JSON list of C-alpha atoms in Angstrom, two decimals:
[
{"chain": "Z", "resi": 8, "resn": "UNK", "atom": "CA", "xyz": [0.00, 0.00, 0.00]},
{"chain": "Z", "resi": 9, "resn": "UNK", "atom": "CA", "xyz": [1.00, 3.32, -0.79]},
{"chain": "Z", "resi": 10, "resn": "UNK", "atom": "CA", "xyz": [2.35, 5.94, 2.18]},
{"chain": "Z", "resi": 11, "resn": "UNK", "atom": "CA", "xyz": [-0.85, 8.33, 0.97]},
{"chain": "Z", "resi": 12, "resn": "UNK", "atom": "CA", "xyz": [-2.87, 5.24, 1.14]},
{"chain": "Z", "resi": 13, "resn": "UNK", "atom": "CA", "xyz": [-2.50, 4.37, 4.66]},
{"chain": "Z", "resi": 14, "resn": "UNK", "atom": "CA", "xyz": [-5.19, 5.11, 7.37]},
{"chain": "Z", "resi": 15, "resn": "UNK", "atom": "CA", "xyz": [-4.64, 8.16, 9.32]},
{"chain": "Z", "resi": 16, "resn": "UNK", "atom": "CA", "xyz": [-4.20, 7.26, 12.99]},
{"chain": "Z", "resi": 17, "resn": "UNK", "atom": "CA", "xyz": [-4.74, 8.99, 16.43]},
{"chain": "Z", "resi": 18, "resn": "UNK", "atom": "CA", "xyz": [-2.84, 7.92, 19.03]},
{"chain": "Z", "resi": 19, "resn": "UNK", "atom": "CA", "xyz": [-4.18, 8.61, 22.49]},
{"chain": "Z", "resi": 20, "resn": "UNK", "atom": "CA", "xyz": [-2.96, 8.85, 26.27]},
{"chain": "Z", "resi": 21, "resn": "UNK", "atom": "CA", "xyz": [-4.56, 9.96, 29.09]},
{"chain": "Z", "resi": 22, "resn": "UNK", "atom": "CA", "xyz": [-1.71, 11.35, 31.58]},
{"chain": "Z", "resi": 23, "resn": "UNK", "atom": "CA", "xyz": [-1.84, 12.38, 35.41]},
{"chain": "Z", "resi": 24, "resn": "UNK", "atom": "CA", "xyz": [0.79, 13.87, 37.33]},
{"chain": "Z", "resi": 25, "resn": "UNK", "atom": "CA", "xyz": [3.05, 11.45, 35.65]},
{"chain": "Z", "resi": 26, "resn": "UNK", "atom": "CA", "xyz": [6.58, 13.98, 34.95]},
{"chain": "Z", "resi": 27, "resn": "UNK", "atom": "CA", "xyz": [8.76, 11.22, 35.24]},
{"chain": "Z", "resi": 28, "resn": "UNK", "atom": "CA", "xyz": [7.76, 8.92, 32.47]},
{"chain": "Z", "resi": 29, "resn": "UNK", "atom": "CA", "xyz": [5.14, 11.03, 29.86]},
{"chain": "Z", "resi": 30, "resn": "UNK", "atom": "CA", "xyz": [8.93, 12.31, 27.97]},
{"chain": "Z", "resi": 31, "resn": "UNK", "atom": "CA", "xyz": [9.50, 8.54, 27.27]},
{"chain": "Z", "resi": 32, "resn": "UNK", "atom": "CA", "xyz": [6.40, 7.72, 26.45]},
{"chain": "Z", "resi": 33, "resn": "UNK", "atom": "CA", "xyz": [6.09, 10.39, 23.77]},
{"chain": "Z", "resi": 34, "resn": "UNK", "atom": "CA", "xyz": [9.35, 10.35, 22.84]},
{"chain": "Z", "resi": 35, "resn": "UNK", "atom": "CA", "xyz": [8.82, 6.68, 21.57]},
{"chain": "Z", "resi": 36, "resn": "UNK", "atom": "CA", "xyz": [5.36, 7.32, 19.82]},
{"chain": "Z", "resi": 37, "resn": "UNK", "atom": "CA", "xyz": [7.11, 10.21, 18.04]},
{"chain": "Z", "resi": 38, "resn": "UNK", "atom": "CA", "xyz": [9.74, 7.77, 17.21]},
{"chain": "Z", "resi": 39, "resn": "UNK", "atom": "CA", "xyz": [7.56, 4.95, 15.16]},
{"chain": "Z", "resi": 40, "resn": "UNK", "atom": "CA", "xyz": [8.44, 3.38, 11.62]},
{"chain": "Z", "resi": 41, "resn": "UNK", "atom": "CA", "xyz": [4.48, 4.45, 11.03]},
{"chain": "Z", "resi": 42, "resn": "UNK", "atom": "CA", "xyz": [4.53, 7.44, 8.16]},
{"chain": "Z", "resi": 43, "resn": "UNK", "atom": "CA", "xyz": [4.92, 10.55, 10.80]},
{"chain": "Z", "resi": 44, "resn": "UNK", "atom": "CA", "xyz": [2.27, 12.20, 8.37]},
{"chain": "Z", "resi": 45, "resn": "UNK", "atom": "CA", "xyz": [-0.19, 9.50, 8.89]},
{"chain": "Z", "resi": 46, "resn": "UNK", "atom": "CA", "xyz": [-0.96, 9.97, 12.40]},
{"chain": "Z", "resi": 47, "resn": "UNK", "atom": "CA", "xyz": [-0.99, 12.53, 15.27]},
{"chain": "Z", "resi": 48, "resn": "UNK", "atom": "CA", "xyz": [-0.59, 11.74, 19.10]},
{"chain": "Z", "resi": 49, "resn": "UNK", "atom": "CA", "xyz": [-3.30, 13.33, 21.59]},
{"chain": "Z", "resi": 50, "resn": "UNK", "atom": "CA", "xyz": [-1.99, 13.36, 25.04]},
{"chain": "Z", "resi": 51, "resn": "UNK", "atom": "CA", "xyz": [-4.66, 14.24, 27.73]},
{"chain": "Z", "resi": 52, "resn": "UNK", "atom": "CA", "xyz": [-4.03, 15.84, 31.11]},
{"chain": "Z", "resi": 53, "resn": "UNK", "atom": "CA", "xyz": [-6.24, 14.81, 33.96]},
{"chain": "Z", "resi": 54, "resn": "UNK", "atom": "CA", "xyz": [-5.49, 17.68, 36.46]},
{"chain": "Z", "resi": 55, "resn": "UNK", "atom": "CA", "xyz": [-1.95, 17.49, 36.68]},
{"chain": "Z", "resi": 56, "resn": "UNK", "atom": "CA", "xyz": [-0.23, 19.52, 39.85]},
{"chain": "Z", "resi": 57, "resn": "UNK", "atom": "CA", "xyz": [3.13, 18.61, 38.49]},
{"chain": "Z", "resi": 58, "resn": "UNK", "atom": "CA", "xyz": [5.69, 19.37, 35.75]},
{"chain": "Z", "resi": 59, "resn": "UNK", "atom": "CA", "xyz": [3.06, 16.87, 33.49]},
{"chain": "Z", "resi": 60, "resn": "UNK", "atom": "CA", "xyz": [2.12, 19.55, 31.22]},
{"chain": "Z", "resi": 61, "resn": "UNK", "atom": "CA", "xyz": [5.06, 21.63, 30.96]},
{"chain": "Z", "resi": 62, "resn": "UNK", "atom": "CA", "xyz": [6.73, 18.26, 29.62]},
{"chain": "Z", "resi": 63, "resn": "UNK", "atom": "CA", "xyz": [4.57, 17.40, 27.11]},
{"chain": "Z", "resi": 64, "resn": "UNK", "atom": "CA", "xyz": [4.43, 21.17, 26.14]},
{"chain": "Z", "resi": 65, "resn": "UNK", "atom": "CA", "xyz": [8.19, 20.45, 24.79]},
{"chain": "Z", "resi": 66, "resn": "UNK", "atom": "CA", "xyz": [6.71, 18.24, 22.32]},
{"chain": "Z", "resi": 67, "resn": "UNK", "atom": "CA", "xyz": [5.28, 18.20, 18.70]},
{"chain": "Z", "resi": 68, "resn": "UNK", "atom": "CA", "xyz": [1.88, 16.91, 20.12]},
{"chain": "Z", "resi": 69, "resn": "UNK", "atom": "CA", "xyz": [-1.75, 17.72, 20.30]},
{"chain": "Z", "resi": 70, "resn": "UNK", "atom": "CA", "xyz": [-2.63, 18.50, 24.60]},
{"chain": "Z", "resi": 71, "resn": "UNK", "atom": "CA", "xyz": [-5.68, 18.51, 25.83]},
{"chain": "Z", "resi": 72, "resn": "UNK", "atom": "CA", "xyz": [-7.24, 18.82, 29.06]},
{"chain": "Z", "resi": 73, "resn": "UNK", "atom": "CA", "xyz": [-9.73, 17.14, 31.13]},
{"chain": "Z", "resi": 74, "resn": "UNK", "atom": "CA", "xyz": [-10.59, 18.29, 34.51]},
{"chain": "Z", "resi": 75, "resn": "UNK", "atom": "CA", "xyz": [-14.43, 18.20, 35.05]},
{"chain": "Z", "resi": 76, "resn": "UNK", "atom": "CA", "xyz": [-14.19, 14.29, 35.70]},
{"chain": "Z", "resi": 77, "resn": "UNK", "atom": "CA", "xyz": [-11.07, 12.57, 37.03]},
{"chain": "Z", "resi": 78, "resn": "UNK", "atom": "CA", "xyz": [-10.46, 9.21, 35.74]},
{"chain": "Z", "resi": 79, "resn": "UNK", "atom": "CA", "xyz": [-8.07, 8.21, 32.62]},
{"chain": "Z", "resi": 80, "resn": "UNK", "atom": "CA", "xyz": [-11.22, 6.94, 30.78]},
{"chain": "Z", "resi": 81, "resn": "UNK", "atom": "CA", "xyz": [-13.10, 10.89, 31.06]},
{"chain": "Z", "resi": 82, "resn": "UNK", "atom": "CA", "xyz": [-9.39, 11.82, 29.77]},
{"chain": "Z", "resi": 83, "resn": "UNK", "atom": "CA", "xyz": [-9.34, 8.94, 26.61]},
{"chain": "Z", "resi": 84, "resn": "UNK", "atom": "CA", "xyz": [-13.25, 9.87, 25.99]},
{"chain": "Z", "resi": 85, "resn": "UNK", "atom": "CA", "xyz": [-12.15, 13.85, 25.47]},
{"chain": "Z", "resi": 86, "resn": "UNK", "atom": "CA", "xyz": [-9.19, 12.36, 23.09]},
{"chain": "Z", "resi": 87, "resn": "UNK", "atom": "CA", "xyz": [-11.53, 10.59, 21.10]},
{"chain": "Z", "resi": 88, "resn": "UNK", "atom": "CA", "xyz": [-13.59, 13.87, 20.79]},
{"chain": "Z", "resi": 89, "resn": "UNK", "atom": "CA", "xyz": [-11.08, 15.37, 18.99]},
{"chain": "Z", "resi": 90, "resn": "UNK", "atom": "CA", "xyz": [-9.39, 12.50, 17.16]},
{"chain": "Z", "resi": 91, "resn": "UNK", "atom": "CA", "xyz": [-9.38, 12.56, 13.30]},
{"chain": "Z", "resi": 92, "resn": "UNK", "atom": "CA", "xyz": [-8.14, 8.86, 13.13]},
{"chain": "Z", "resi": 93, "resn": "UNK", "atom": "CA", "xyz": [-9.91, 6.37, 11.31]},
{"chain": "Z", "resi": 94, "resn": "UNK", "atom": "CA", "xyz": [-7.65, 3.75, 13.54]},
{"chain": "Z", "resi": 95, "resn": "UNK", "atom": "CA", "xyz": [-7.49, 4.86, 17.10]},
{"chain": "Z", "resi": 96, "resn": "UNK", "atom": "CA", "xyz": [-4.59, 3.70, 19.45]},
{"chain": "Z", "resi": 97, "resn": "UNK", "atom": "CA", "xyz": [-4.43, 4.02, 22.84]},
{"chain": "Z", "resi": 98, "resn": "UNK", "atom": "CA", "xyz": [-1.38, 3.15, 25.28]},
{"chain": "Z", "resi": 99, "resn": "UNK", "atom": "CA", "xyz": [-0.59, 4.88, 28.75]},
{"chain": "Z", "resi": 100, "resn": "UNK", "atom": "CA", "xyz": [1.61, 7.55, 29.75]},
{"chain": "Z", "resi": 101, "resn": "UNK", "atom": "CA", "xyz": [4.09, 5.03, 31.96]},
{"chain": "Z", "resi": 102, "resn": "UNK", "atom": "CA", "xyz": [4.39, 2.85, 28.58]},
{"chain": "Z", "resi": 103, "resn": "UNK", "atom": "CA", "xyz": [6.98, 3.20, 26.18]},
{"chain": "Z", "resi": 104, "resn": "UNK", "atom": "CA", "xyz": [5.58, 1.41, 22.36]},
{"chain": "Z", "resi": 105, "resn": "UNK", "atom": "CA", "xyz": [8.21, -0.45, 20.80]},
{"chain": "Z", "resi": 106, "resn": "UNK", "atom": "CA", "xyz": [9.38, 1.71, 17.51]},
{"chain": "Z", "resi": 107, "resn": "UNK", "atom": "CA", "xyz": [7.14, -1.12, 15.14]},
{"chain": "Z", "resi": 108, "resn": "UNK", "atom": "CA", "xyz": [4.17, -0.61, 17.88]},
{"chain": "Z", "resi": 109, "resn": "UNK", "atom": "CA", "xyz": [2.05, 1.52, 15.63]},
{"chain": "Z", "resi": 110, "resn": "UNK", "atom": "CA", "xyz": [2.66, -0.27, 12.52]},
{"chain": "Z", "resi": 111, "resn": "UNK", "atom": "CA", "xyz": [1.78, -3.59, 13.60]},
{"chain": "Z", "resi": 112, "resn": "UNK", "atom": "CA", "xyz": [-0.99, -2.68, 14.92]},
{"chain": "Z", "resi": 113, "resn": "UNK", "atom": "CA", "xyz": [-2.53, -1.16, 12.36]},
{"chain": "Z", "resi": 114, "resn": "UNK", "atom": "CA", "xyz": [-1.36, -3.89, 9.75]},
{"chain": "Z", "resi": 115, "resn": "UNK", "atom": "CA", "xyz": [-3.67, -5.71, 12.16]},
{"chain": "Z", "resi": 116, "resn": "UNK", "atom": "CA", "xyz": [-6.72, -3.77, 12.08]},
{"chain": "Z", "resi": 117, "resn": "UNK", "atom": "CA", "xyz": [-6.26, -4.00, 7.93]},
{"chain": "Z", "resi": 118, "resn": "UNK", "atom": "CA", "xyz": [-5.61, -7.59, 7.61]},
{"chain": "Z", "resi": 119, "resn": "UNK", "atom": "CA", "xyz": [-9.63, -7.42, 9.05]},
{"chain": "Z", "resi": 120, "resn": "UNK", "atom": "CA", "xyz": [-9.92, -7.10, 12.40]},
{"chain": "Z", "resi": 121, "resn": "UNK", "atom": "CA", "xyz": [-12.03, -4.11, 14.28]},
{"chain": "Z", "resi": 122, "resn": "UNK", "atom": "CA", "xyz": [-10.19, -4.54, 16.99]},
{"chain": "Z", "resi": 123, "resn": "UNK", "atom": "CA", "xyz": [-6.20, -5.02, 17.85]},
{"chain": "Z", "resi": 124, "resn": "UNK", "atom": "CA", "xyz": [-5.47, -5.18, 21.22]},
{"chain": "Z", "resi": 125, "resn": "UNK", "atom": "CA", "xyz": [-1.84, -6.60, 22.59]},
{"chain": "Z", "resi": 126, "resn": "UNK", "atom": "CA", "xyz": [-0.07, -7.60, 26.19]},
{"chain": "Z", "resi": 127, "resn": "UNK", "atom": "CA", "xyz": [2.46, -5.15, 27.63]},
{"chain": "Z", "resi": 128, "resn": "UNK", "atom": "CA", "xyz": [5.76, -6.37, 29.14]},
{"chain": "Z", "resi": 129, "resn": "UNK", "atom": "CA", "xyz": [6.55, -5.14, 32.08]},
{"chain": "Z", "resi": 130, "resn": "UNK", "atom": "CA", "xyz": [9.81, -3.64, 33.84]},
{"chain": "Z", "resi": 131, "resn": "UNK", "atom": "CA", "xyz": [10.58, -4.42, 37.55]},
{"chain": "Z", "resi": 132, "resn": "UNK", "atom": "CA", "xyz": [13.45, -3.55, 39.30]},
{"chain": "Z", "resi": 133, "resn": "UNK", "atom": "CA", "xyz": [15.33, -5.74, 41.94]},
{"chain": "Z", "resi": 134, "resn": "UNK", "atom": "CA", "xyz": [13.23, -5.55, 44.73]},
{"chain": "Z", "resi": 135, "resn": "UNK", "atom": "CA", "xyz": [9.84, -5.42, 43.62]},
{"chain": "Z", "resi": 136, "resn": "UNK", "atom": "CA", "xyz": [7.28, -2.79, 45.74]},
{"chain": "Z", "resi": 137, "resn": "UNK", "atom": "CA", "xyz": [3.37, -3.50, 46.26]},
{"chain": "Z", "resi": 138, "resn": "UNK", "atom": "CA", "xyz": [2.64, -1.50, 42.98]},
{"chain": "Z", "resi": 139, "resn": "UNK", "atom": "CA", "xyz": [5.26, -3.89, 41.36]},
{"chain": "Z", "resi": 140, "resn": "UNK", "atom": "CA", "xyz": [3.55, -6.94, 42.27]},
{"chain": "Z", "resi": 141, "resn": "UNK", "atom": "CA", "xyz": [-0.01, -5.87, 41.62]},
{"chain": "Z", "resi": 142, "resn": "UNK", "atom": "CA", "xyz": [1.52, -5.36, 38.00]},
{"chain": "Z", "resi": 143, "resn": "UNK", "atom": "CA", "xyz": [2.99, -8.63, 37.84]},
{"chain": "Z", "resi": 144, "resn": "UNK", "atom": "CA", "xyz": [-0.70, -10.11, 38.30]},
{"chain": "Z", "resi": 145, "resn": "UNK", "atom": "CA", "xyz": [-2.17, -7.53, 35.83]},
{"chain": "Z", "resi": 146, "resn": "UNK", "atom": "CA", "xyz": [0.75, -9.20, 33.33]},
{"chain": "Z", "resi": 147, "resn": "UNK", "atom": "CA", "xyz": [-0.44, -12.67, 33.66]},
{"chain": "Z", "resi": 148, "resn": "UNK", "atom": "CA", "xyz": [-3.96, -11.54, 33.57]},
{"chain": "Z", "resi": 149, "resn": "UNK", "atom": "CA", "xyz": [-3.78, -9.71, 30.09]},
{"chain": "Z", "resi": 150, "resn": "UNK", "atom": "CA", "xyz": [-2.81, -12.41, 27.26]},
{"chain": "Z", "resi": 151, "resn": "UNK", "atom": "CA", "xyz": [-5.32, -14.92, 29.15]},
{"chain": "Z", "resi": 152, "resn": "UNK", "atom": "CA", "xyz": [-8.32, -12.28, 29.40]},
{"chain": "Z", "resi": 153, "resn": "UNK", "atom": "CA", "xyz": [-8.14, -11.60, 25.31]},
{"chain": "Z", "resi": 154, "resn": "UNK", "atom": "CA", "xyz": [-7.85, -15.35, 24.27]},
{"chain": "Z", "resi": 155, "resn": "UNK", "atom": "CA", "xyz": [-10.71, -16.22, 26.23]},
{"chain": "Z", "resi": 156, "resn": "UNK", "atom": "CA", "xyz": [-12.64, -13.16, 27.38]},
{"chain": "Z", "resi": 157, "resn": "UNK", "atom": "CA", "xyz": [-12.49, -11.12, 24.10]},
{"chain": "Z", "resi": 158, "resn": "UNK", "atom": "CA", "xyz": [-10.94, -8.14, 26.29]},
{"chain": "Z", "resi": 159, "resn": "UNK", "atom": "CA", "xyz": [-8.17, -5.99, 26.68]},
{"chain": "Z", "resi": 160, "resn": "UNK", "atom": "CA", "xyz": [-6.16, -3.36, 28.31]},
{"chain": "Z", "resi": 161, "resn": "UNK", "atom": "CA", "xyz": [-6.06, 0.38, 26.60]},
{"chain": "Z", "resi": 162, "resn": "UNK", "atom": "CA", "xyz": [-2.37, 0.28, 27.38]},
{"chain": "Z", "resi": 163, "resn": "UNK", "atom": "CA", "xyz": [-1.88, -1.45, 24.31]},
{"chain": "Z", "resi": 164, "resn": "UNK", "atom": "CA", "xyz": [-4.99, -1.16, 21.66]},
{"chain": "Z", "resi": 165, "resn": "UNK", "atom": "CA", "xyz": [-6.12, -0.37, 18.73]},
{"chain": "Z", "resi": 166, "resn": "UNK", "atom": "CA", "xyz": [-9.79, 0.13, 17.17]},
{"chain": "Z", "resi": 167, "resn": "UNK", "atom": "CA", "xyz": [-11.78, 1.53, 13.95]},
{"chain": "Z", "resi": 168, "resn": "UNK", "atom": "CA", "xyz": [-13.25, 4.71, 14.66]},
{"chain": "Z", "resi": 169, "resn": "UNK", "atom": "CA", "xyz": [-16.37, 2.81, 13.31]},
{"chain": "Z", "resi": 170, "resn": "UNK", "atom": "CA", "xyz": [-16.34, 0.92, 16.21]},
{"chain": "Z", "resi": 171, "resn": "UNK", "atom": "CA", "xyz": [-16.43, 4.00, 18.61]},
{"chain": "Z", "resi": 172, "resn": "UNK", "atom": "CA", "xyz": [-19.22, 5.16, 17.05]},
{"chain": "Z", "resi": 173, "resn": "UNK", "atom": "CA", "xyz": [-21.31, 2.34, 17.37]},
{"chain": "Z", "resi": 174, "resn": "UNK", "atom": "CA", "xyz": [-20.85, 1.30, 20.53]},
{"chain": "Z", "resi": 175, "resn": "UNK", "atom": "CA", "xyz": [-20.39, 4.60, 22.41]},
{"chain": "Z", "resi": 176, "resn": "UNK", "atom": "CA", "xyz": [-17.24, 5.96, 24.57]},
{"chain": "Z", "resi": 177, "resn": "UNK", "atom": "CA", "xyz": [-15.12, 4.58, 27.33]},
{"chain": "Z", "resi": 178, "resn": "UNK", "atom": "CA", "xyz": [-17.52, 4.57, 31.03]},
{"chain": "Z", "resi": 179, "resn": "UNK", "atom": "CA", "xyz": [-16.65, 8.09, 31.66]},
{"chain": "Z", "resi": 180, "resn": "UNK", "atom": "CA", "xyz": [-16.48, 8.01, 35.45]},
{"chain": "Z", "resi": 181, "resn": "UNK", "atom": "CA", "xyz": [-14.96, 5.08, 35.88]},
{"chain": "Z", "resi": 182, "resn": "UNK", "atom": "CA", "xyz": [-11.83, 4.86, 38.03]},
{"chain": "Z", "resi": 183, "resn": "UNK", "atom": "CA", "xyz": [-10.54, 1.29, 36.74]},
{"chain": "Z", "resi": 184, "resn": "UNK", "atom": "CA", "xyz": [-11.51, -1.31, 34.55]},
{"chain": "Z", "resi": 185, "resn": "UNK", "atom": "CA", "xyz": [-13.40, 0.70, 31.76]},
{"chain": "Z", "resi": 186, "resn": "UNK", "atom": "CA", "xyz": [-11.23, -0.75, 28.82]},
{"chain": "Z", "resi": 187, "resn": "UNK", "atom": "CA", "xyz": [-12.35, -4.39, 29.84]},
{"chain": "Z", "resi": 188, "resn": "UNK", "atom": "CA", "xyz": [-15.81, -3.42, 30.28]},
{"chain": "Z", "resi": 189, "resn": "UNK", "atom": "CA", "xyz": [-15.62, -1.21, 26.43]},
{"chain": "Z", "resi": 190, "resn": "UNK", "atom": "CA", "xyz": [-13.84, -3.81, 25.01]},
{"chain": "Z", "resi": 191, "resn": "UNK", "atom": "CA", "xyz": [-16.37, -6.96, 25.95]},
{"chain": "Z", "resi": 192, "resn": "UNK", "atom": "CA", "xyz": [-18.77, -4.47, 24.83]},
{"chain": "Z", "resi": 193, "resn": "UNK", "atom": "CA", "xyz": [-17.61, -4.48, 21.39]},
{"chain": "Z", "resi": 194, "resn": "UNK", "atom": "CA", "xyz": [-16.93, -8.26, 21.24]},
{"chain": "Z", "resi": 195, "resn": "UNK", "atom": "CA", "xyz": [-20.35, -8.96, 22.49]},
{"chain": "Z", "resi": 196, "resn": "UNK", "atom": "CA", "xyz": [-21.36, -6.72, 19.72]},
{"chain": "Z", "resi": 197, "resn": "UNK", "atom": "CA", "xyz": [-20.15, -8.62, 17.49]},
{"chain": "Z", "resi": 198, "resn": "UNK", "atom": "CA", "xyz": [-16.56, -6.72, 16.45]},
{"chain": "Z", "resi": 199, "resn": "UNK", "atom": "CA", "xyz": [-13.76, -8.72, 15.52]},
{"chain": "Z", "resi": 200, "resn": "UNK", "atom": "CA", "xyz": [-10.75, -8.69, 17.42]},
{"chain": "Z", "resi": 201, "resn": "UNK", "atom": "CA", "xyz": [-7.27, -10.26, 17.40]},
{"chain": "Z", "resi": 202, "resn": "UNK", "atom": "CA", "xyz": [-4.31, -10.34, 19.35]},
{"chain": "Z", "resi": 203, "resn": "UNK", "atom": "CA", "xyz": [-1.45, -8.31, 17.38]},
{"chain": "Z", "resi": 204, "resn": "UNK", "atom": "CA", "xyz": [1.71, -9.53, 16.12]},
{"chain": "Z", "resi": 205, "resn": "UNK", "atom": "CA", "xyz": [4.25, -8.23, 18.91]},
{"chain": "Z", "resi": 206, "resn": "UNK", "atom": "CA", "xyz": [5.95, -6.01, 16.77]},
{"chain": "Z", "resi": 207, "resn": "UNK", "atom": "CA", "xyz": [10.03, -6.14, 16.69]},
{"chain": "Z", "resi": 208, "resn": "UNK", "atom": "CA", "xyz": [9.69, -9.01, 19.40]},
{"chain": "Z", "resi": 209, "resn": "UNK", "atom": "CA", "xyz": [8.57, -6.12, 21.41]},
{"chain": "Z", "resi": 210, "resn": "UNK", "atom": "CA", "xyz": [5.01, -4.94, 23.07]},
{"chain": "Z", "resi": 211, "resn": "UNK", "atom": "CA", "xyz": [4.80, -1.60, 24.90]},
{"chain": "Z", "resi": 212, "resn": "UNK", "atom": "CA", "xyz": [7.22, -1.55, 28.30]},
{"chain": "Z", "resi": 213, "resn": "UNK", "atom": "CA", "xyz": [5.38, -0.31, 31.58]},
{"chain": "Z", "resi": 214, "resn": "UNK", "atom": "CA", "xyz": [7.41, 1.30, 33.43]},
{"chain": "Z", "resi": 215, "resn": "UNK", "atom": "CA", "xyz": [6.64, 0.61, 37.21]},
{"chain": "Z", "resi": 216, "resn": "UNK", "atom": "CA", "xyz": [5.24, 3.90, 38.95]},
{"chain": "Z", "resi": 217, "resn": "UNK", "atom": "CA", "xyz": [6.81, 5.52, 42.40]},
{"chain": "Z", "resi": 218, "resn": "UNK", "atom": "CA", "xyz": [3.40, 4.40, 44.24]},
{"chain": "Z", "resi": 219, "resn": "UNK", "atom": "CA", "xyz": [0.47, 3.26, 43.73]},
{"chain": "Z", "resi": 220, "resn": "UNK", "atom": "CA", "xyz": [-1.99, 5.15, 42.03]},
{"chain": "Z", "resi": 221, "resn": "UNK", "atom": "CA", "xyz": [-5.34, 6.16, 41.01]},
{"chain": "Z", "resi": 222, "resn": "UNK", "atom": "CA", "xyz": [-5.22, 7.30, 37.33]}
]
């Protein structure tokens, strides 16, 4: 296919005092083998009371802001409002996509599929903390939850815009589990979905937070 044939993409991540990891994050979505003219990258702040938006403010990237309703899903529902995509991707601000992330993921949604959504490999250090090991079970959790529940985690997923609009937005005021409830939505619906190729080897890396917390 063509460069001017490929689907325009928006990339989307919802962001919340998160200064110490939102530079890698974007750094590495501005950094994919996708044509840079083919899609744009939507970060959302939730209410951030640290450096979050004067980082991202460095960047070549569309910044938004959502503060009448805290949550990450309120913050992905006000990216989608102003996404031009016809292939939306979502990952999180403490992820860092793999450079082939965006391309194999939308090679994905072509080959057929409605929806793309992938597992994320995550990055501990020595001595694991609390938030470490609740990770750890999230990890395992993930690849078994899309083989047999048809869901999956917006740190890692893709979907036609078609499917947005038929099935509605993310549960705005949820704090947690929003993606799995959208996503069963949409295979209960009827949308196909598959499990992406892991692109260079390589799914998005979390990168373990400081504490636990609630966006």
């Amino acid at each position: 296919m063509a460069e001017a044939e490929l689907p325009f993409v928006s990339v989307i991540v919802p962001v919340y005092n998160d200064e110490r990891r939102i530079a890698g994050c974007v750094e590495a979505l501005l950094a994919q083998t996708y044509p840079h003219d083919r899609y744009e990258v939507i970060v959302v702040d939730n209410g951030s009371t640290d450096a979050t938006r004067a980082v991202v403010g460095r960047y070549p990237v569309t910044l938004l802001s959502e503060t009448a309703t805290r949550g990450s899903y309120a913050a992905r529902n006000a990216g989608l409002r102003h996404a031009r995509g016809e292939i939306l991707a979502f990952t999180d601000s403490d992820c860092t996509p793999a450079p082939q992330w965006l391309a194999a993921g939308v090679a994905a949604i072509m080959a057929g599929a409605d929806l793309a959504g992938g597992n994320v490999r995550f990055v501990f250090s020595a001595r694991p903390s609390g938030a470490e090991v609740c990770d750890s079970i999230s990890n395992m959790q993930i690849e078994r939850n899309i083989r047999e529940r048809g869901v999956a985690k917006t740190a890692n997923l893709f979907a036609r815009a078609s499917v947005v609009a038929a099935i509605g937005p993310f549960p705005h005021g949820l704090q947690s589990g929003g993606d799995v409830i959208w996503t069963g939505r949409a295979t209960h619906r009827g949308f196909r979905r598959v499990k992406p190729p892991q692109a260079g080897g390589a799914p998005p890396t979390h990168r373990p937070p400081d504490r636990l917390k609630n966006n």
